[in-house]
């Protein structure tokens, strides 16, 4: 608190949880300025905080407890090895939640359980990992999906885009079928 009061510049690292190599997982660093919310402004923040941390109810009203808002000026995104970029404030503030996020785990589980052969076909047709010995889907979003592929040269991350943005599980299925048809034609 005393550091932010002296200099509001700050950053916040948000990392994807999971097992294995943490450097292979996604993470983002939000960069900006923090501002302490006045007691009358913090009702929404307080409610959200207590919903996430119900045991904090006994100290949330202490005089030395405060809520802060960060005005994000840029974001450094790292999606794993070799996938990184800066996101400017305008793009960050205008972004919307990915409509696939709530169903991503089910899609990933289904693809890994029932369609490993199709994902290997994607690798042979669309990537340099044509010698893939093991393929697992690791992520899916409105723009495409990611796979972890084991080859003779070792593990490789792969991202394949959909032809167009999707917004439902049915649209993901159609996009995957279209990719499979294209892969078979090659």
XYZ file of N, CA and C in Angstrom:
558
model
N 0.825 -1.198 0.000
C 0.000 0.000 0.000
C 0.863 1.252 0.000
N 1.885 1.284 0.860
C 2.707 2.499 0.912
C 3.458 2.699 -0.398
N 3.850 1.628 -1.070
C 4.537 1.773 -2.355
C 3.599 2.339 -3.417
N 2.378 1.842 -3.465
C 1.416 2.349 -4.448
C 1.030 3.795 -4.162
N 0.958 4.146 -2.909
C 0.651 5.545 -2.574
C 1.796 6.459 -2.984
N 3.031 5.944 -2.939
C 4.189 6.735 -3.352
C 4.375 6.783 -4.855
N 4.000 5.705 -5.541
C 4.154 5.622 -7.000
C 3.094 4.658 -7.506
N 2.067 5.137 -8.200
C 0.949 4.271 -8.589
C 1.262 3.294 -9.734
N 2.446 3.417 -10.336
C 2.789 2.476 -11.418
C 2.922 1.075 -10.829
N 2.329 0.105 -11.528
C 2.364 -1.259 -10.995
C 2.174 -2.265 -12.125
N 2.356 -3.521 -11.770
C 2.069 -4.614 -12.700
C 1.486 -5.769 -11.903
N 0.743 -6.609 -12.602
C 0.117 -7.765 -11.990
C 0.293 -8.941 -12.934
N 0.904 -10.013 -12.445
C 1.102 -11.219 -13.242
C -0.049 -12.175 -12.993
N -0.668 -12.644 -14.068
C -1.736 -13.634 -14.002
C -1.234 -14.844 -14.774
N -1.152 -16.000 -14.094
C -0.588 -17.192 -14.718
C -1.605 -18.323 -14.762
N -1.558 -19.083 -15.832
C -2.416 -20.249 -15.997
C -1.926 -21.351 -15.057
N -2.821 -21.928 -14.259
C -2.382 -23.012 -13.370
C -2.189 -24.311 -14.141
N -1.546 -25.263 -13.513
C -1.402 -26.581 -14.130
C -0.117 -27.259 -13.722
N 0.013 -28.493 -14.153
C 1.204 -29.286 -13.866
C 2.205 -29.147 -15.000
N 3.402 -29.605 -14.762
C 4.430 -29.571 -15.793
C 5.170 -28.252 -15.820
N 5.780 -27.974 -16.936
C 6.638 -26.810 -17.104
C 5.814 -25.527 -17.066
N 6.000 -24.671 -16.048
C 5.204 -23.437 -15.980
C 5.514 -22.473 -17.116
N 6.702 -22.579 -17.724
C 7.048 -21.687 -18.826
C 6.312 -22.050 -20.115
N 5.722 -23.233 -20.169
C 4.963 -23.645 -21.347
C 3.504 -23.203 -21.263
N 3.091 -22.686 -20.106
C 1.697 -22.268 -19.918
C 1.544 -20.766 -20.167
N 0.300 -20.367 -20.402
C -0.001 -18.960 -20.686
C 0.099 -18.110 -19.428
N 0.489 -16.863 -19.638
C 0.516 -15.889 -18.563
C 0.463 -14.500 -19.165
N 0.008 -13.568 -18.365
C -0.090 -12.189 -18.826
C 0.331 -11.271 -17.687
N 1.046 -10.221 -18.045
C 1.410 -9.187 -17.087
C 0.651 -7.924 -17.461
N -0.200 -7.478 -16.560
C -0.958 -6.246 -16.754
C -0.127 -5.101 -16.197
N 0.046 -4.053 -16.977
C 0.862 -2.905 -16.590
C -0.041 -1.675 -16.553
N 0.087 -0.863 -15.512
C -0.741 0.336 -15.429
C -0.525 1.094 -14.147
N -1.504 1.893 -13.806
C -1.488 2.687 -12.585
C -2.630 2.251 -11.682
N -2.335 2.191 -10.373
C -3.349 1.797 -9.400
C -3.864 3.021 -8.663
N -5.140 2.978 -8.343
C -5.765 4.066 -7.600
C -6.629 3.452 -6.505
N -6.447 3.933 -5.287
C -7.239 3.431 -4.174
C -8.670 3.940 -4.297
N -9.628 3.028 -4.139
C -11.036 3.397 -4.206
C -11.465 4.023 -2.884
N -12.297 5.019 -2.989
C -12.868 5.641 -1.792
C -13.899 4.682 -1.200
N -14.118 4.724 0.107
C -15.078 3.805 0.734
C -16.440 3.753 0.054
N -16.953 4.845 -0.437
C -18.249 4.835 -1.115
C -18.208 4.216 -2.504
N -17.029 4.138 -3.110
C -16.882 3.601 -4.473
C -16.649 2.102 -4.492
N -16.386 1.507 -3.332
C -15.889 0.138 -3.332
C -16.946 -0.941 -3.099
N -18.227 -0.604 -3.148
C -19.277 -1.589 -2.858
C -19.233 -2.777 -3.814
N -19.065 -2.525 -5.103
C -19.007 -3.618 -6.080
C -17.749 -4.454 -5.873
N -16.616 -3.784 -5.659
C -15.360 -4.503 -5.411
C -15.467 -5.339 -4.141
N -16.050 -4.770 -3.110
C -16.202 -5.470 -1.833
C -17.045 -6.728 -2.018
N -18.176 -6.599 -2.706
C -19.066 -7.747 -2.927
C -18.362 -8.842 -3.729
N -17.639 -8.459 -4.770
C -16.920 -9.453 -5.586
C -15.827 -10.133 -4.770
N -15.110 -9.349 -3.969
C -14.041 -9.905 -3.141
C -14.601 -10.903 -2.135
N -15.695 -10.543 -1.468
C -16.277 -11.438 -0.471
C -16.895 -12.687 -1.105
N -17.366 -12.555 -2.329
C -17.881 -13.747 -3.013
C -16.742 -14.733 -3.280
N -15.582 -14.207 -3.673
C -14.427 -15.066 -3.943
C -13.721 -15.514 -2.665
N -13.801 -14.698 -1.614
C -13.087 -14.973 -0.361
C -14.023 -14.776 0.824
N -14.994 -15.665 1.021
C -15.981 -15.450 2.080
C -15.370 -15.385 3.484
N -14.237 -16.039 3.707
C -13.607 -16.006 5.027
C -12.991 -14.644 5.337
N -12.943 -13.760 4.357
C -12.370 -12.429 4.582
C -13.362 -11.475 5.234
N -14.562 -11.931 5.480
C -15.595 -11.036 6.020
C -15.207 -10.439 7.371
N -14.370 -11.120 8.130
C -14.012 -10.577 9.440
C -12.983 -9.455 9.365
N -12.244 -9.308 8.273
C -11.243 -8.226 8.205
C -11.485 -7.223 7.082
N -12.448 -7.470 6.212
C -12.654 -6.597 5.054
C -13.027 -5.164 5.458
N -13.559 -4.992 6.648
C -13.956 -3.653 7.084
C -12.949 -2.996 8.031
N -11.770 -3.614 8.193
C -10.730 -2.977 9.006
C -10.314 -1.668 8.346
N -9.900 -0.700 9.147
C -9.532 0.628 8.626
C -8.322 0.580 7.701
N -7.428 -0.405 7.890
C -6.237 -0.468 7.044
C -6.431 -1.372 5.820
N -7.664 -1.809 5.557
C -7.969 -2.625 4.390
C -8.598 -1.730 3.335
N -8.139 -1.840 2.106
C -8.662 -0.976 1.040
C -8.724 -1.739 -0.275
N -9.554 -1.248 -1.172
C -9.649 -1.786 -2.524
C -8.986 -0.810 -3.483
N -8.345 -1.375 -4.493
C -7.627 -0.588 -5.490
C -8.140 -0.968 -6.866
N -8.096 -0.015 -7.755
C -8.451 -0.247 -9.159
C -7.194 0.010 -9.988
N -6.944 -0.888 -10.917
C -5.792 -0.722 -11.798
C -6.282 -0.277 -13.169
N -5.773 0.854 -13.638
C -6.046 1.299 -14.995
C -4.957 0.719 -15.881
N -5.314 -0.286 -16.666
C -4.354 -1.026 -17.479
C -3.951 -0.196 -18.693
N -2.649 -0.025 -18.885
C -2.155 0.712 -20.051
C -1.614 -0.225 -21.122
N -1.172 -1.401 -20.735
C -0.750 -2.408 -21.710
C -0.671 -3.766 -21.025
N -0.618 -4.800 -21.855
C -0.568 -6.172 -21.358
C 0.512 -6.916 -22.137
N 1.375 -7.596 -21.423
C 2.372 -8.467 -22.051
C 1.828 -9.875 -21.936
N 1.483 -10.469 -23.080
C 0.907 -11.807 -23.107
C 1.969 -12.796 -23.551
N 2.081 -13.886 -22.811
C 2.966 -14.989 -23.199
C 2.111 -16.246 -23.195
N 2.002 -16.874 -24.341
C 1.166 -18.060 -24.488
C 1.943 -19.349 -24.383
N 3.153 -19.305 -23.880
C 4.030 -20.467 -23.836
C 5.272 -20.151 -24.639
N 6.048 -21.149 -24.942
C 7.300 -20.940 -25.667
C 7.054 -20.345 -27.052
N 7.690 -19.225 -27.317
C 7.669 -18.625 -28.648
C 6.378 -17.940 -29.044
N 5.435 -17.769 -28.133
C 4.171 -17.108 -28.462
C 3.975 -15.982 -27.464
N 4.250 -14.770 -27.912
C 4.129 -13.628 -27.013
C 3.855 -12.373 -27.803
N 3.258 -11.404 -27.113
C 2.992 -10.121 -27.752
C 2.586 -9.108 -26.688
N 2.596 -7.839 -27.093
C 2.068 -6.758 -26.272
C 0.656 -6.480 -26.746
N -0.230 -6.192 -25.819
C -1.599 -5.807 -26.129
C -1.768 -4.382 -25.613
N -2.167 -3.482 -26.492
C -2.331 -2.082 -26.098
C -3.621 -1.874 -25.311
N -3.689 -0.785 -24.593
C -4.807 -0.497 -23.693
C -6.154 -0.509 -24.420
N -6.212 0.045 -25.630
C -7.482 0.096 -26.359
C -7.994 -1.309 -26.665
N -7.099 -2.178 -27.107
C -7.498 -3.555 -27.407
C -7.893 -4.292 -26.125
N -7.172 -4.046 -25.045
C -7.474 -4.669 -23.758
C -8.857 -4.243 -23.264
N -9.131 -2.948 -23.292
C -10.387 -2.451 -22.730
C -11.590 -2.792 -23.607
N -11.378 -3.014 -24.889
C -12.508 -3.347 -25.762
C -12.706 -4.855 -25.918
N -11.847 -5.656 -25.314
C -11.952 -7.113 -25.438
C -13.190 -7.624 -24.704
N -13.718 -8.731 -25.190
C -14.866 -9.355 -24.531
C -14.479 -10.771 -24.123
N -15.240 -11.305 -23.185
C -14.979 -12.672 -22.725
C -15.147 -13.635 -23.890
N -14.271 -14.620 -23.942
C -14.346 -15.623 -24.996
C -15.611 -16.465 -24.794
N -16.494 -16.539 -25.798
C -17.734 -17.293 -25.633
C -17.518 -18.802 -25.497
N -16.326 -19.273 -25.793
C -16.016 -20.701 -25.710
C -15.477 -21.064 -24.325
N -15.071 -20.097 -23.537
C -14.381 -20.355 -22.266
C -15.140 -21.319 -21.357
N -16.430 -21.150 -21.217
C -17.207 -21.977 -20.297
C -17.297 -23.434 -20.744
N -17.117 -23.687 -22.028
C -17.238 -25.060 -22.537
C -15.901 -25.645 -22.986
N -14.837 -24.892 -22.830
C -13.534 -25.323 -23.347
C -13.077 -26.657 -22.762
N -13.213 -26.839 -21.459
C -12.757 -28.089 -20.851
C -13.489 -29.295 -21.420
N -14.794 -29.169 -21.626
C -15.555 -30.296 -22.205
C -15.103 -30.590 -23.630
N -14.873 -29.543 -24.417
C -14.423 -29.732 -25.801
C -13.051 -30.408 -25.808
N -12.145 -29.927 -24.970
C -10.794 -30.501 -24.894
C -10.860 -31.967 -24.474
N -11.633 -32.269 -23.427
C -11.761 -33.659 -22.970
C -12.316 -34.551 -24.071
N -13.335 -34.078 -24.779
C -13.939 -34.856 -25.862
C -12.937 -35.107 -26.992
N -12.238 -34.067 -27.403
C -11.267 -34.233 -28.495
C -10.164 -35.203 -28.094
N -9.654 -35.088 -26.866
C -8.576 -35.977 -26.434
C -9.048 -37.416 -26.258
N -10.282 -37.608 -25.814
C -10.798 -38.964 -25.598
C -11.217 -39.643 -26.898
N -11.786 -38.873 -27.839
C -12.417 -39.499 -29.006
C -11.805 -39.155 -30.360
N -10.929 -38.163 -30.434
C -10.481 -37.720 -31.757
C -8.969 -37.501 -31.871
N -8.194 -38.308 -31.167
C -6.729 -38.191 -31.268
C -6.269 -38.428 -32.703
N -6.931 -39.335 -33.405
C -6.554 -39.613 -34.797
C -6.783 -38.395 -35.694
N -7.856 -37.667 -35.463
C -8.136 -36.471 -36.255
C -7.110 -35.383 -35.965
N -6.724 -35.235 -34.692
C -5.722 -34.230 -34.359
C -4.367 -34.588 -34.970
N -4.041 -35.881 -35.036
C -2.804 -36.293 -35.712
C -2.893 -35.971 -37.202
N -4.077 -36.122 -37.783
C -4.300 -35.757 -39.181
C -4.072 -34.264 -39.389
N -4.568 -33.428 -38.476
C -4.320 -31.985 -38.549
C -2.815 -31.714 -38.592
N -2.075 -32.408 -37.736
C -0.616 -32.198 -37.674
C 0.042 -32.556 -38.999
N -0.329 -33.705 -39.562
C 0.278 -34.131 -40.828
C -0.049 -33.161 -41.959
N -1.271 -32.637 -41.979
C -1.713 -31.793 -43.088
C -1.289 -30.332 -42.952
N -1.269 -29.797 -41.731
C -1.126 -28.353 -41.571
C 0.135 -27.893 -40.842
N 0.980 -28.813 -40.394
C 2.150 -28.411 -39.614
C 3.391 -29.179 -40.067
N 4.505 -28.792 -39.503
C 5.754 -29.516 -39.758
C 5.887 -30.737 -38.855
N 4.953 -30.923 -37.936
C 4.990 -32.050 -37.007
C 4.295 -33.259 -37.621
N 4.699 -33.622 -38.830
C 4.052 -34.727 -39.535
C 4.384 -36.087 -38.932
N 5.414 -36.124 -38.078
C 5.803 -37.385 -37.441
C 5.276 -37.471 -36.004
N 4.178 -36.808 -35.715
C 3.632 -36.771 -34.356
C 3.317 -38.175 -33.859
N 3.809 -38.478 -32.665
C 3.538 -39.782 -32.058
C 2.465 -39.689 -30.981
N 2.275 -38.508 -30.453
C 1.245 -38.278 -29.429
C 0.727 -36.860 -29.608
N -0.599 -36.714 -29.613
C -1.218 -35.402 -29.811
C -2.299 -35.213 -28.751
N -2.252 -34.074 -28.069
C -3.263 -33.728 -27.073
C -3.713 -32.296 -27.294
N -5.010 -32.075 -27.300
C -5.504 -30.705 -27.331
C -5.306 -30.125 -25.938
N -4.807 -28.901 -25.890
C -4.552 -28.261 -24.596
C -5.383 -26.999 -24.380
N -5.907 -26.406 -25.442
C -6.703 -25.182 -25.308
C -7.570 -25.002 -26.548
N -8.683 -24.312 -26.374
C -9.548 -23.948 -27.498
C -10.186 -22.606 -27.148
N -10.308 -21.757 -28.157
C -10.954 -20.462 -27.968
C -11.689 -20.108 -29.246
N -12.247 -18.927 -29.286
C -13.075 -18.527 -30.427
C -12.311 -18.449 -31.740
N -10.985 -18.373 -31.679
C -10.177 -18.206 -32.890
C -9.491 -19.487 -33.365
N -9.395 -20.501 -32.503
C -8.710 -21.724 -32.883
C -8.405 -22.575 -31.667
N -7.412 -23.447 -31.809
C -7.093 -24.362 -30.716
C -5.600 -24.658 -30.696
N -5.166 -25.190 -29.552
C -3.764 -25.517 -29.353
C -3.628 -26.987 -29.018
N -2.508 -27.547 -29.470
C -2.208 -28.940 -29.190
C -0.778 -29.043 -28.684
N -0.556 -30.043 -27.853
C 0.797 -30.411 -27.449
C 1.106 -31.680 -28.221
N 2.175 -31.641 -29.001
C 2.488 -32.738 -29.910
C 3.876 -33.277 -29.578
N 3.972 -34.593 -29.438
C 5.273 -35.222 -29.228
C 5.756 -35.755 -30.574
N 6.977 -35.364 -30.941
C 7.588 -35.803 -32.200
C 8.932 -36.456 -31.893
N 9.598 -36.935 -32.921
C 10.933 -37.509 -32.732
C 11.914 -36.467 -32.204
N 11.673 -35.184 -32.494
C 12.531 -34.100 -32.019
C 12.144 -33.621 -30.620
N 11.076 -34.153 -30.053
C 10.622 -33.750 -28.731
C 9.251 -33.105 -28.797
N 8.802 -32.543 -27.678
C 7.468 -31.940 -27.645
C 7.432 -30.613 -28.392
N 6.277 -30.345 -29.007
C 6.080 -29.088 -29.747
C 4.694 -28.545 -29.463
N 4.587 -27.245 -29.224
C 3.254 -26.635 -29.134
C 2.797 -26.255 -30.538
N 1.522 -26.462 -30.800
C 0.966 -26.127 -32.114
C -0.345 -25.380 -31.907
N -0.542 -24.348 -32.686
C -1.812 -23.621 -32.691
C -2.355 -23.620 -34.107
N -3.609 -24.006 -34.251
C -4.282 -23.972 -35.547
C -5.489 -23.041 -35.449
N -5.636 -22.154 -36.410
C -6.778 -21.222 -36.390
C -8.011 -21.842 -37.036
N -9.179 -21.386 -36.610
C -10.406 -21.704 -37.321
C -10.492 -20.762 -38.512
N -11.276 -21.135 -39.516
C -11.453 -20.279 -40.689
C -12.141 -18.973 -40.329
N -13.008 -19.035 -39.325
C -13.681 -17.825 -38.843
C -13.953 -17.985 -37.352
N -14.201 -16.870 -36.702
C -14.460 -16.856 -35.262
C -15.707 -17.680 -34.950
N -15.652 -18.454 -33.849
C -16.782 -19.283 -33.428
C -17.315 -18.783 -32.087
N -18.576 -19.140 -31.780
C -19.150 -18.663 -30.522
C -19.970 -19.714 -29.787
N -19.931 -20.959 -30.246
C -20.690 -22.016 -29.563
C -19.985 -23.355 -29.772
N -20.366 -24.333 -28.972
C -19.796 -25.677 -29.111
C -20.130 -26.255 -30.486
N -21.329 -26.000 -30.978
C -21.717 -26.492 -32.291
C -20.851 -25.879 -33.393
N -20.542 -24.590 -33.274
C -19.677 -23.950 -34.260
C -18.244 -24.488 -34.172
N -17.772 -24.816 -32.958
C -16.451 -25.447 -32.817
C -16.456 -26.783 -33.538
N -17.504 -27.587 -33.319
C -17.598 -28.898 -33.974
C -17.565 -28.739 -35.495
N -18.344 -27.805 -36.020
C -18.360 -27.582 -37.468
C -16.987 -27.144 -37.972
N -16.315 -26.286 -37.237
C -14.983 -25.820 -37.643
C -13.984 -26.970 -37.642
N -14.080 -27.852 -36.637
C -13.183 -29.013 -36.568
C -13.448 -29.982 -37.725
N -14.715 -30.179 -38.050
C -15.076 -31.060 -39.170
C -14.542 -30.472 -40.477
N -14.703 -29.170 -40.663
C -14.194 -28.513 -41.872
C -12.682 -28.686 -41.981
N -11.973 -28.509 -40.859
C -10.512 -28.711 -40.880
C -10.164 -30.149 -41.216
N -10.908 -31.092 -40.665
C -10.648 -32.505 -40.955
C -10.865 -32.818 -42.433
N -11.920 -32.274 -43.002
C -12.176 -32.482 -44.444
C -11.043 -31.911 -45.288
N -10.595 -30.695 -44.958
C -9.469 -30.100 -45.674
C -8.209 -30.921 -45.515
N -7.981 -31.431 -44.313
C -6.783 -32.248 -44.063
C -6.830 -33.540 -44.878
N -7.987 -34.158 -44.952
C -8.115 -35.393 -45.741
C -7.898 -35.120 -47.228
N -8.353 -33.951 -47.706
C -8.161 -33.600 -49.113
C -6.678 -33.399 -49.437
N -5.909 -33.018 -48.451
C -4.464 -32.823 -48.701
C -3.777 -34.160 -48.690
